[in-house]
Short mmCIF file of C-alpha atoms in Angstrom, two decimals:
data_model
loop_
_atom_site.label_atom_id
_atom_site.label_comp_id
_atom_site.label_asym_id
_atom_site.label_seq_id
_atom_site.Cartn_x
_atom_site.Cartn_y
_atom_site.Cartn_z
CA UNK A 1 -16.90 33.97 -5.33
CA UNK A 2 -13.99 34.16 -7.81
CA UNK A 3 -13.75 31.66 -9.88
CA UNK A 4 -10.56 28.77 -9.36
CA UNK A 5 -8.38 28.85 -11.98
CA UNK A 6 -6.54 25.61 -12.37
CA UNK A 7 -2.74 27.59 -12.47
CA UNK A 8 -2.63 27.06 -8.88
CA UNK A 9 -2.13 23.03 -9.50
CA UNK A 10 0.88 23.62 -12.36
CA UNK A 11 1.98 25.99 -9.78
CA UNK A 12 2.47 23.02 -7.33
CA UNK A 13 4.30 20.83 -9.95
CA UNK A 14 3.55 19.65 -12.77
CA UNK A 15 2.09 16.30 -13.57
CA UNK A 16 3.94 13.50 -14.18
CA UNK A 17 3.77 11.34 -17.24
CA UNK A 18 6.65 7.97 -17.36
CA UNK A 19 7.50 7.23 -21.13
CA UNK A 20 7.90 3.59 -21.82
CA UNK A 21 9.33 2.04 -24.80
CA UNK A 22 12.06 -0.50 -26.30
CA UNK A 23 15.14 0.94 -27.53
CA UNK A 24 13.96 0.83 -31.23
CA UNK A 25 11.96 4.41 -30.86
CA UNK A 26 14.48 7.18 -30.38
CA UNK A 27 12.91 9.35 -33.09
CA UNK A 28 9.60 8.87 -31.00
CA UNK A 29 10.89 9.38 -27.64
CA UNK A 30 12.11 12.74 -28.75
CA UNK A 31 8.60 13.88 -30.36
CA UNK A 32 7.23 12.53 -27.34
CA UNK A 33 9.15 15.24 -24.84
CA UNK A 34 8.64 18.04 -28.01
CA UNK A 35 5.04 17.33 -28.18
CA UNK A 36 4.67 17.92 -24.15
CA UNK A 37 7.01 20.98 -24.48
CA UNK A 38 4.52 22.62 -26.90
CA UNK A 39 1.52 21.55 -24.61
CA UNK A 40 3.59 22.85 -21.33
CA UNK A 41 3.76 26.31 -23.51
CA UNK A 42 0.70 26.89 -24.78
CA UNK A 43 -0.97 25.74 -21.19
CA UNK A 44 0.91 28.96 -19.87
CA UNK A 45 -0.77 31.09 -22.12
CA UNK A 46 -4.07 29.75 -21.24
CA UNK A 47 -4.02 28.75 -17.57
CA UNK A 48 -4.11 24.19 -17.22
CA UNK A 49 -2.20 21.73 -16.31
CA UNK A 50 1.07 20.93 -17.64
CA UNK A 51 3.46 17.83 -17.77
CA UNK A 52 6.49 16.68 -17.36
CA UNK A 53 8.56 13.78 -19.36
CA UNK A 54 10.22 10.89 -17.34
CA UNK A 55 11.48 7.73 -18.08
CA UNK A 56 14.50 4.97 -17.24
CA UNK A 57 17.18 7.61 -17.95
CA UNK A 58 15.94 9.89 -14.86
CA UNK A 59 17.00 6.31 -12.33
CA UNK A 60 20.22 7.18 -10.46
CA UNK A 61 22.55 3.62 -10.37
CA UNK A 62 21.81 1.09 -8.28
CA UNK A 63 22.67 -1.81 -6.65
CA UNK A 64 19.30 -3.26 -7.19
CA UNK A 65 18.10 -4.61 -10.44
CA UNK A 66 17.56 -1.44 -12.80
CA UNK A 67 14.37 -2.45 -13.60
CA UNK A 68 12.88 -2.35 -9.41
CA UNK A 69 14.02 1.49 -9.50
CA UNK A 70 12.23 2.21 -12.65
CA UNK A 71 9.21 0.90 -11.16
CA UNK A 72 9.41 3.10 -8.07
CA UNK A 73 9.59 5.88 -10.69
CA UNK A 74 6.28 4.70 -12.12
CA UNK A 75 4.84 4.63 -9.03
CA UNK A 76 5.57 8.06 -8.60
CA UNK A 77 3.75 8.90 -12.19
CA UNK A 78 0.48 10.50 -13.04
CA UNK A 79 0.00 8.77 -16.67
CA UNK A 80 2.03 6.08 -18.99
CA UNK A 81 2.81 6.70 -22.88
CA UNK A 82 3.47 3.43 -23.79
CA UNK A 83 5.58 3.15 -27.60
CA UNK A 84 6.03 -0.26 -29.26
CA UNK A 85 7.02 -0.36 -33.36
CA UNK A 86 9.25 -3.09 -34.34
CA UNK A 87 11.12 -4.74 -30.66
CA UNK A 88 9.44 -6.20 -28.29
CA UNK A 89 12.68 -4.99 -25.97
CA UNK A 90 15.25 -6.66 -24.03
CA UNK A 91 14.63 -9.17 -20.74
CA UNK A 92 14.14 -7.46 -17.59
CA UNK A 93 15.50 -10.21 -15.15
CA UNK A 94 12.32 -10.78 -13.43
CA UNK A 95 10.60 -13.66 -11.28
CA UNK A 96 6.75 -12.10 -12.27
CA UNK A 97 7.41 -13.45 -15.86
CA UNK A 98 7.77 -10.55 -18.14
CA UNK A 99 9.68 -10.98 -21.30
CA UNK A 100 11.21 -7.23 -21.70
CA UNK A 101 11.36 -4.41 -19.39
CA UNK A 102 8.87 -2.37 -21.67
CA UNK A 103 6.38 -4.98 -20.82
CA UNK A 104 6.91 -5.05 -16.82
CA UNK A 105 6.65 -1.19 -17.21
CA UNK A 106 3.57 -1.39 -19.01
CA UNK A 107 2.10 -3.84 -16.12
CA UNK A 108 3.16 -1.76 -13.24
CA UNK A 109 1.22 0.96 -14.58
CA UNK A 110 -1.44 -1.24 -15.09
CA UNK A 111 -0.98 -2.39 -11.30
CA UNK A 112 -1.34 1.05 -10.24
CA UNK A 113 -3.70 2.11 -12.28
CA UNK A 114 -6.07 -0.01 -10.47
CA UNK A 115 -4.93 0.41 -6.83
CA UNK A 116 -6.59 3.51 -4.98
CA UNK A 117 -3.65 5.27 -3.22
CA UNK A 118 -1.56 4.99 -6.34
CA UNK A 119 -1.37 8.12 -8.39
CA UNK A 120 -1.28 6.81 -12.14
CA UNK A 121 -4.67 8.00 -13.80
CA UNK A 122 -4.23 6.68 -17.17
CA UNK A 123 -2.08 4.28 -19.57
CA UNK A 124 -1.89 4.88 -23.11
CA UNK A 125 -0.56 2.85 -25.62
CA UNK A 126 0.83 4.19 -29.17
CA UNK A 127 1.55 0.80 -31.61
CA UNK A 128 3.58 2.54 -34.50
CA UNK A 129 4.07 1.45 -38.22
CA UNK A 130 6.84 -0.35 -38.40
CA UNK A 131 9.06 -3.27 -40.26
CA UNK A 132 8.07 -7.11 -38.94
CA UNK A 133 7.06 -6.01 -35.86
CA UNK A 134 7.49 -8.64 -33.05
CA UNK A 135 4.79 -11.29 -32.69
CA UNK A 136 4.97 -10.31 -28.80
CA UNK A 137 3.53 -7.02 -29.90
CA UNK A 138 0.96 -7.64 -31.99
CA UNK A 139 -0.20 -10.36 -29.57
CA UNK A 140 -0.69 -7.95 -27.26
CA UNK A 141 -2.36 -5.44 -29.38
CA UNK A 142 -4.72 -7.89 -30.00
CA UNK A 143 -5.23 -8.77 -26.93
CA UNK A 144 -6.47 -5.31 -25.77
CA UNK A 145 -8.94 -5.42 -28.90
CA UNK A 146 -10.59 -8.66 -27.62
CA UNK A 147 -10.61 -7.20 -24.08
CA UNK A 148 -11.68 -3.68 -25.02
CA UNK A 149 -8.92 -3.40 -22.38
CA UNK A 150 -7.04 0.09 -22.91
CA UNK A 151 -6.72 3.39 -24.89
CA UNK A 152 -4.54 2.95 -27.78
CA UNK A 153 -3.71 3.93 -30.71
CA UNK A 154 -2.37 2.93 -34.46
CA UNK A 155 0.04 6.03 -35.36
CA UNK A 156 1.26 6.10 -39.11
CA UNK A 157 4.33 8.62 -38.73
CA UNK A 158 5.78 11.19 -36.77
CA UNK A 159 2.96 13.64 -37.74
CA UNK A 160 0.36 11.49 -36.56
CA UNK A 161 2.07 11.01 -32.93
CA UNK A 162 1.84 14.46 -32.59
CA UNK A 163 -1.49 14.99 -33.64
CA UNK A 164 -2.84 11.96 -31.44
CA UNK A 165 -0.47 12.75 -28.63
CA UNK A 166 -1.54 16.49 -28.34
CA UNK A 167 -5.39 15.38 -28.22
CA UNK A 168 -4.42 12.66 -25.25
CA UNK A 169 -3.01 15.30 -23.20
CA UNK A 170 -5.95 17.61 -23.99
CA UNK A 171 -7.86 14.74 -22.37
CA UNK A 172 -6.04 14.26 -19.52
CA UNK A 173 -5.76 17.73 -19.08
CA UNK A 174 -8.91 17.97 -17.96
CA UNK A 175 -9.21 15.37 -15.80
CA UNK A 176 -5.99 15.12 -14.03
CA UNK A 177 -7.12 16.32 -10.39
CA UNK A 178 -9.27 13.45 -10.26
CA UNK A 179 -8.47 8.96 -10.66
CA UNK A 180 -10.94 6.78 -11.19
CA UNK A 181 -9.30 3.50 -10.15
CA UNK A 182 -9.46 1.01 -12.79
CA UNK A 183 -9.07 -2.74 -13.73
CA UNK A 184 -7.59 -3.90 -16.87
CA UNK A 185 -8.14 -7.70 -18.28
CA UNK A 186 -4.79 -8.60 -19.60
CA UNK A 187 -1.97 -11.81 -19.68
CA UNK A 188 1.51 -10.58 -20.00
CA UNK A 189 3.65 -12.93 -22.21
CA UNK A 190 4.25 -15.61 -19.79
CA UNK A 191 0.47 -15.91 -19.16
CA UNK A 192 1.23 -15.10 -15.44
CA UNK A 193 -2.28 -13.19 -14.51
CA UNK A 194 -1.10 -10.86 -12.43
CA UNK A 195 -3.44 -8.24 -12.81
CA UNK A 196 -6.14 -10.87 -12.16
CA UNK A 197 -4.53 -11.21 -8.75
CA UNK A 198 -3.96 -7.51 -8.09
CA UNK A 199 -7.74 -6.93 -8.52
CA UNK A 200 -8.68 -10.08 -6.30
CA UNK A 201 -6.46 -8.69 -3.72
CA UNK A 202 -7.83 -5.05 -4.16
CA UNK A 203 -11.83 -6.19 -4.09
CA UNK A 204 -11.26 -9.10 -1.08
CA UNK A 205 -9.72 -6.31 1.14
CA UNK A 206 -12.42 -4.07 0.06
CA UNK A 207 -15.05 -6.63 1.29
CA UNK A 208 -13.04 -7.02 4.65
CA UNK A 209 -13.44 -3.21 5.28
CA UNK A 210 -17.25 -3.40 4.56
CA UNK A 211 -17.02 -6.44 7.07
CA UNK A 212 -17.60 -9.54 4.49
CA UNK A 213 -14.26 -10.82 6.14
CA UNK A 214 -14.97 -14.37 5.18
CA UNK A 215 -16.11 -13.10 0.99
CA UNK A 216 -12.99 -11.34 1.17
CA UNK A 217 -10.54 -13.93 3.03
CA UNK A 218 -11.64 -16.22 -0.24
CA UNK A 219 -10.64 -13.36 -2.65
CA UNK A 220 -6.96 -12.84 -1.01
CA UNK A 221 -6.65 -16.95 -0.78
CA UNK A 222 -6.88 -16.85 -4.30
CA UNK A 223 -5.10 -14.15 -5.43
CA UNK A 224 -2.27 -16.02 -3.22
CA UNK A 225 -2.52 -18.76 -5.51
CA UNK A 226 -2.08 -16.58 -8.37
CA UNK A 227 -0.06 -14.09 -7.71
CA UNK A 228 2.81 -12.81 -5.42
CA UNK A 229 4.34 -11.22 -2.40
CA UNK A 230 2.06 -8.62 -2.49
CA UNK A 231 -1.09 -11.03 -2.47
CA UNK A 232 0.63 -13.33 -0.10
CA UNK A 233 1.37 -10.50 2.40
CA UNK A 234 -2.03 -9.47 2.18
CA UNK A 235 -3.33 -12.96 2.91
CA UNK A 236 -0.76 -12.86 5.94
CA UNK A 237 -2.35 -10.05 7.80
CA UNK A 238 -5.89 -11.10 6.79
CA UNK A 239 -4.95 -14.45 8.47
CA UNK A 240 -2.62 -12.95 11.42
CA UNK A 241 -5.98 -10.91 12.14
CA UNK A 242 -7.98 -13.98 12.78
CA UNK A 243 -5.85 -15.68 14.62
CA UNK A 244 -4.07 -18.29 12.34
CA UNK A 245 -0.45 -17.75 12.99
CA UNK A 246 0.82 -20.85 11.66
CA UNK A 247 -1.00 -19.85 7.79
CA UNK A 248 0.06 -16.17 8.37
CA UNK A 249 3.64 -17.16 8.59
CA UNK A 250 3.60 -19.92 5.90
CA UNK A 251 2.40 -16.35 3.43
CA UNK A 252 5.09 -14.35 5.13
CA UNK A 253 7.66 -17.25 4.08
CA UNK A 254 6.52 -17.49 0.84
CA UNK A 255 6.61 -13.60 0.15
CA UNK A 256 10.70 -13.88 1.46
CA UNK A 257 11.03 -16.37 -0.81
CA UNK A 258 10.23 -14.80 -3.53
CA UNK A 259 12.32 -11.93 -2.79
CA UNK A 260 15.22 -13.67 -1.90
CA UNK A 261 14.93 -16.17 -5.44
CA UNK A 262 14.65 -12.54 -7.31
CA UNK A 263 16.78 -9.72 -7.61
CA UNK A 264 14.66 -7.67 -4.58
CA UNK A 265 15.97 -8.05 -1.61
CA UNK A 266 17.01 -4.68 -0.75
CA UNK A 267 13.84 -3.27 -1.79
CA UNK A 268 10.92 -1.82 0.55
CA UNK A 269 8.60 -4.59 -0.80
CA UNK A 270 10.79 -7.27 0.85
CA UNK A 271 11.87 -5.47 3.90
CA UNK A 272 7.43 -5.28 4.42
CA UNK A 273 7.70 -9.15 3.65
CA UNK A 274 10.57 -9.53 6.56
CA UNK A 275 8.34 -7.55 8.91
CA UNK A 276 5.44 -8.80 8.30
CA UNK A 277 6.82 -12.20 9.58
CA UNK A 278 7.96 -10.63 12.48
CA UNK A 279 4.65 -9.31 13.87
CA UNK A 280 3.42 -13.48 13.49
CA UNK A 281 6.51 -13.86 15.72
CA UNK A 282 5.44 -11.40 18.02
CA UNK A 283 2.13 -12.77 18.08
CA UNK A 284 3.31 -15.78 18.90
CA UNK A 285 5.60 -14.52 21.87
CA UNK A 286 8.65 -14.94 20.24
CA UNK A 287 9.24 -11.57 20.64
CA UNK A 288 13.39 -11.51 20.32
CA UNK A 289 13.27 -13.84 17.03
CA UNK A 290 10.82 -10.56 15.98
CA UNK A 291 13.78 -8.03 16.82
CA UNK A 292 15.81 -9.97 14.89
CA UNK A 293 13.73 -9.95 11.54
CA UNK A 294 12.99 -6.54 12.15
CA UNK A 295 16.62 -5.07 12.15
CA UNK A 296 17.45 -7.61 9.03
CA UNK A 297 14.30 -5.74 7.87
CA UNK A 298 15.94 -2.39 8.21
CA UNK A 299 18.98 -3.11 6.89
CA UNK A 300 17.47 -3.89 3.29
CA UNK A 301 16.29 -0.27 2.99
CA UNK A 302 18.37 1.66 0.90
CA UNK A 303 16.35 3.83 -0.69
CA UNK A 304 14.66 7.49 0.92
CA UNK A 305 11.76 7.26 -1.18
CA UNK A 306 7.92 7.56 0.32
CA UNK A 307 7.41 3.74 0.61
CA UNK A 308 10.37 3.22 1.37
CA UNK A 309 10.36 6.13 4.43
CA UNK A 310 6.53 4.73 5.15
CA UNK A 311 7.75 1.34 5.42
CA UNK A 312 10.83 2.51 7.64
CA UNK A 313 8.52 3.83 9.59
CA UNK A 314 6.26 1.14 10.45
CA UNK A 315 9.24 -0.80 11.19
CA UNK A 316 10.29 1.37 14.34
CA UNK A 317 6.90 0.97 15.47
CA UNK A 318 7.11 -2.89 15.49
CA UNK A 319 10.71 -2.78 16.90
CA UNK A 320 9.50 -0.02 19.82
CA UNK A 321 6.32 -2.65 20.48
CA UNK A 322 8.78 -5.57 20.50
CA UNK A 323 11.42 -3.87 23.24
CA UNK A 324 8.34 -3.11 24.87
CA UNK A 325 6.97 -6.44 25.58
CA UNK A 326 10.65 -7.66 26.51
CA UNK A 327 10.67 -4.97 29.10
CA UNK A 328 13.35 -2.90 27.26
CA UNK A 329 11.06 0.64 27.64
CA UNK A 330 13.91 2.90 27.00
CA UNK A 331 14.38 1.24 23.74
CA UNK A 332 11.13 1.18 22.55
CA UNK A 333 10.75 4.68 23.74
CA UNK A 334 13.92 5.31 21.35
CA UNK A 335 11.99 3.36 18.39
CA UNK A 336 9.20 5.19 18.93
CA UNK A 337 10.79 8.91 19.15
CA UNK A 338 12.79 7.45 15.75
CA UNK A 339 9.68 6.34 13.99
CA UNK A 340 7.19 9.83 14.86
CA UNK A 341 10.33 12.58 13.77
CA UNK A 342 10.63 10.46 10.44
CA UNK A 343 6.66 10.34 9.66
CA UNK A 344 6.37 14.29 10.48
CA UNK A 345 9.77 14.86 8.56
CA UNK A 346 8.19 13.13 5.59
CA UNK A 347 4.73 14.37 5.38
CA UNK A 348 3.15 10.98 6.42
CA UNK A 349 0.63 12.59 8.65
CA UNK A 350 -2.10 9.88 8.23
CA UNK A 351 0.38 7.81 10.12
CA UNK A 352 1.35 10.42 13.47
CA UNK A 353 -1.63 9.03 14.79
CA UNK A 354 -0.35 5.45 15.37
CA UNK A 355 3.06 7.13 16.92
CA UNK A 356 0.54 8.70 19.23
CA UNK A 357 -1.12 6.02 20.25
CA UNK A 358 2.37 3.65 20.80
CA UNK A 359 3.83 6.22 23.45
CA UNK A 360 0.75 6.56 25.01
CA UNK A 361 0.79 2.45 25.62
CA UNK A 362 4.08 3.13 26.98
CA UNK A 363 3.18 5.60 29.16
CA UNK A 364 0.13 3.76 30.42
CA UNK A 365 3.12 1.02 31.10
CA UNK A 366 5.20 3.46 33.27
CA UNK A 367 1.66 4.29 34.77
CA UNK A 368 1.80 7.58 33.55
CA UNK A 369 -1.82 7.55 32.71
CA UNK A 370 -2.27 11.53 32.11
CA UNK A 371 0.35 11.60 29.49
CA UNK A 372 -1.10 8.45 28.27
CA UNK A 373 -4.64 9.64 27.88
CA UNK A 374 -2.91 13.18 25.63
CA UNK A 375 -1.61 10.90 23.37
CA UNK A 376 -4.66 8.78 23.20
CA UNK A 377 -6.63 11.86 22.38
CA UNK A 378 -4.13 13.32 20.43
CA UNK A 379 -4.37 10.35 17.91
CA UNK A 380 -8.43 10.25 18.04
CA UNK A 381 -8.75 13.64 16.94
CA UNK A 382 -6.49 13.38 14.39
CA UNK A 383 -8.63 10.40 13.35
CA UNK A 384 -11.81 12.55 13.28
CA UNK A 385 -12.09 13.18 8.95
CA UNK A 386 -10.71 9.52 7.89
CA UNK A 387 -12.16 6.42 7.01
CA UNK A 388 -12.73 3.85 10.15
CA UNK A 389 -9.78 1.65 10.12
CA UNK A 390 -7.99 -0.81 12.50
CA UNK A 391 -5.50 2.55 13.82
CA UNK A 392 -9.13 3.95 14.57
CA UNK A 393 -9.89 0.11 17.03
CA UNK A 394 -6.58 0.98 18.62
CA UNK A 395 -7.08 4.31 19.60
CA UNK A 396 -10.42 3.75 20.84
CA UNK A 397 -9.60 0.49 22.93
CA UNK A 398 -6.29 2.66 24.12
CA UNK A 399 -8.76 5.30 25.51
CA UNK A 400 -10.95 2.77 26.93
CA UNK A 401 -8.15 1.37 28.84
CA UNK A 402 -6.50 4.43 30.22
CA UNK A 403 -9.84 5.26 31.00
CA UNK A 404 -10.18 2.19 33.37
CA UNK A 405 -6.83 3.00 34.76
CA UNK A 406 -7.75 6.54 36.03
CA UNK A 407 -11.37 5.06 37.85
CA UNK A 408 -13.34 6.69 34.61
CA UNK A 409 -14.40 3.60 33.29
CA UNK A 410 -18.03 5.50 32.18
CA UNK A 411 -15.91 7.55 29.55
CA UNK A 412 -14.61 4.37 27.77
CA UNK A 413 -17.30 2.60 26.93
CA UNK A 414 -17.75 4.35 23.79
CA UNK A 415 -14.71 4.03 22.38
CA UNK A 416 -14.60 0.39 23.46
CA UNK A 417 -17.51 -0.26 21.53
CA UNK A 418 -16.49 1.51 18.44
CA UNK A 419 -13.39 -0.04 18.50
CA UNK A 420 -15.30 -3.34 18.74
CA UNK A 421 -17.57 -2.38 15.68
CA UNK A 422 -14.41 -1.60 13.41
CA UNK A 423 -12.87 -4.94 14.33
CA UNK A 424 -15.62 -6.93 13.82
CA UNK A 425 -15.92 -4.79 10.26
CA UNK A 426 -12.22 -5.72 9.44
CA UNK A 427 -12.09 -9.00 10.46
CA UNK A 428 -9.26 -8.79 13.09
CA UNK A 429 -10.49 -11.41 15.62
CA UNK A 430 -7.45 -10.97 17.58
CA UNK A 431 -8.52 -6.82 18.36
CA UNK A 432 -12.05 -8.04 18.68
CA UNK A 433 -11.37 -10.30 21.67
CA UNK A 434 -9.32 -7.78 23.37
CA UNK A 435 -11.90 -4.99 22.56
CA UNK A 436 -14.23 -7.84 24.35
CA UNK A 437 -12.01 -7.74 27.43
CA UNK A 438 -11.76 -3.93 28.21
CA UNK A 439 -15.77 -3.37 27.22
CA UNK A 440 -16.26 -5.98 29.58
CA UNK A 441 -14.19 -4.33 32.21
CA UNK A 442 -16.04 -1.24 31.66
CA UNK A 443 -19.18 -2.60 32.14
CA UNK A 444 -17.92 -4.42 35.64
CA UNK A 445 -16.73 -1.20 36.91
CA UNK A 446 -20.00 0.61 36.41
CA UNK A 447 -22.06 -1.61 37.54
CA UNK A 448 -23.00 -3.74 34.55
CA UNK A 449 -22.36 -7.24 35.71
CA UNK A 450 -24.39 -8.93 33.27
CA UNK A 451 -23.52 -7.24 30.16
CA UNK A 452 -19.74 -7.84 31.45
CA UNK A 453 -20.68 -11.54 31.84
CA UNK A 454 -21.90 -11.79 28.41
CA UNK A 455 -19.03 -9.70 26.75
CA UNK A 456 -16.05 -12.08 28.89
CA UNK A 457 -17.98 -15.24 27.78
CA UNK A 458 -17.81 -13.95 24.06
CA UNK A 459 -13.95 -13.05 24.48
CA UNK A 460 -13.67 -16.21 26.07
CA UNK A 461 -15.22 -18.56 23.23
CA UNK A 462 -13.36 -16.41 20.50
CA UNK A 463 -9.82 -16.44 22.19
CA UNK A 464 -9.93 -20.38 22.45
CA UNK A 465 -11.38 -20.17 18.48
CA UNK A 466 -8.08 -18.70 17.78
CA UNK A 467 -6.26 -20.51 20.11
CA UNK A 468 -5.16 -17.69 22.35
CA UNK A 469 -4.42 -19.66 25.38
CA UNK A 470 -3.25 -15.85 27.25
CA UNK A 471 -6.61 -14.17 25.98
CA UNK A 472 -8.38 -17.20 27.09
CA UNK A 473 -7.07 -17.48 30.76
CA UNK A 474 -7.50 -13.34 31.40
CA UNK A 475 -11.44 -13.61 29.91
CA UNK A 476 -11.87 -16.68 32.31
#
């Protein structure tokens, strides 16, 4: 077998490193992009991974505050080089408490360092010799000695940048293909802790997907506490799932909030916090006030970035589902059309799957159960290789139902009951009691009566749990 030679990844693109510093290091900043130059050239000589430079001066103008595009930038990195000598750097204009826009870009890549999907691998810091440095900076410096918190580094001169820099690289060099999510223990200078609620956030919806729902509903109730829209959105759906709509929109309204005391409304972050709020509306049958959040939603997108396209996205789906219930089906067929072309334009493939299964509820709506059922297993298969998740409880209680439709009811009892399993796992008490219904139905219509007795008496007792007078009355 020959052997892989890691070219073919620098043949892709390169990886991408976001240089961070107050405006006191110009000198720096420029050894910085030679010092990755000289890498880049030597790696072409002997086959590796290269780099690439970015930093605030790649962001375009913006309406927004400067410092929410350079974050999306960050969120697009691979690694942080992080410079502080003398300034401490200028204030950001942030609600999260940072005192200088070096220090919220320091933070985000801490953020990201720890969450899975995000692609920063590594954050290193360089503290360089310099006059009366700020006490901000040597605060923090000595806060990541206490902590044992980060790779950094003491650099005496230009020469010993280099010389440090080139050996980082080296590292992450060989090791770029590959993140090991990680947690770092630190206070930014207004002692917000942040990161402390990022990781409570990150491990309580970890223990909801291993189905310790009630472990992990304490983690994201604290990291609420502590943190911000991102914790408080996560609390939302955790809360949506089991049924308490009044909490879920309390988090929803706090998220807005937040957003709308900030500089961030027309960001994707606050256009999830506006539609988030509308699927507690929808939940609660107030299905136009939903339409209504969900096009104010849309119109604070103004970006084409992936989250911003991903969250886009997800927002046609809610608006197709929310035209849907009115009885508006050529709109939501519109929505949903709008919302598959934009995920297969954009890559998002992990997402065509939940397109799939919306038109197939539409179709089984129209009673057009065979096109139904193609999209149902259309979105199953394309399940097959990931991780169970609640898209995986739809498309199996979808199948279950089409199934019952078309007089098959034997062929959706398995799905039913997986889709049971993975919302019992997740915590969504809301799927779970409708997974209850249709298994129950199943059963009935093969001949189980007493398994369907005991599956509508345990929809039954959950819906009035959660105070779901609709599921309630259709399990008695």
């Amino acid at each position: 077998m020959p052997r892989l030679r890691f070219q073919a990844m620098s043949e892709i693109a390169p990886f991408r490193i976001f240089l961070a510093s107050p405006g006191d290091v110009p000198d720096e900043r420029a050894t910085v992009g030679a010092c990755v130059s000289e890498f880049n050239n030597r790696a072409r000589e002997a086959p590796g991974a290269s780099f690439e430079v970015v930093g605030w001066d790649r962001v375009r103008g913006t309406a927004r505050r400067p410092q929410e595009a350079i974050n999306e930038l960050i969120g697009e990195s691979h690694f942080m080089i992080v410079l502080f000598k003398s300034s401490w750097g200028s204030e950001p204009g942030s609600r999260w408490g940072y005192t200088s826009g070096t220090e919220e870009e320091l933070f985000t890549g801490f953020l990201d360092l720890a969450e899975p999907a995000q692609p920063m691998r590594d954050v290193w810091i360089a503290f360089l010799d310099g006059p009366t440095p700020d006490q901000r900076i040597l605060s923090l410096k000595q806060q990541i000695v206490n902590h044992h918190a980060a790779l950094f580094e003491s650099i005496s001169g230009v020469r010993d940048l280099k010389t440090k820099l080139t050996a980082r690289l080296t590292s992450w060099a060989s090791s770029a293909t590959t993140k090991t999510p990680r947690f770092v223990d630190l206070l930014p200078s207004s002692g917000r802790d942040v990161l402390r609620a990022a990781h409570s956030r990150l491990r309580g919806e970890q223990l909801i997907a291993l189905g310790q729902a009630e472990a992990g509903g304490s983690l994201l109730t604290e990291a609420s506490a502590i943190g911000g829209p991102l914790e408080q959105l996560a609390l939302a759906r955790f809360l949506r799932r089991q049924g308490d709509l009044a909490g879920a929109y309390d988090q929803t309204q706090l998220a807005i909030s937040t957003h709308a005391e900030g500089d961030t409304l027309h960001t994707f972050q606050a256009a999830d916090a506006f539609s988030a709020q509308a699927r507690v509306l929808d939940a609660q049958g107030r299905h136009h006030d939903a339409i209504g959040r969900l096009q104010h939603a849309l119109g604070l997108l103004v970006s084409t970035d992936h989250s911003t396209t991903t969250v886009r996205s997800r927002i046609l789906d809610d608006l197709g589902l929310a035209h849907r219930k009115i009885g508006d089906s050529g709109s939501a067929r519109t929505y949903f059309q709008q919302s598959l072309q934009l995920r297969r334009e954009a890559g998002l493939l992990s997402e065509v799957p939940q397109s799939s299964i919306n038109l197939a509820r539409l179709e089984v709506a129209e009673n057009r159960l065979a096109a139904a059922r193609e999209h149902a297993d259309r979105a199953l298969a394309d399940l097959e290789t990931t991780p169970p998740s609640s898209i995986h409880a739809n498309a199996g209680v979808l199948v279950a139902q089409v199934s019952l439709r078309q007089g098959k009811a034997s062929e959706g009892l398995t799905p039913a009951e997986r889709a049971l399993s993975i919302n019992r796992q997740i915590g969504n008490r809301q799927g779970e009691a409708i997974c209850l219904l249709v298994l129950g139905q199943c059963y009935r219509e093969v001949g189980r009566i007493e398994d369907a007795k005991t599956q509508f008496q345990a929809c039954l007792t959950l819906n009035i749990s959660i105070q779901d007078k609709n599921g309630a009355a259709k399990a008695q």
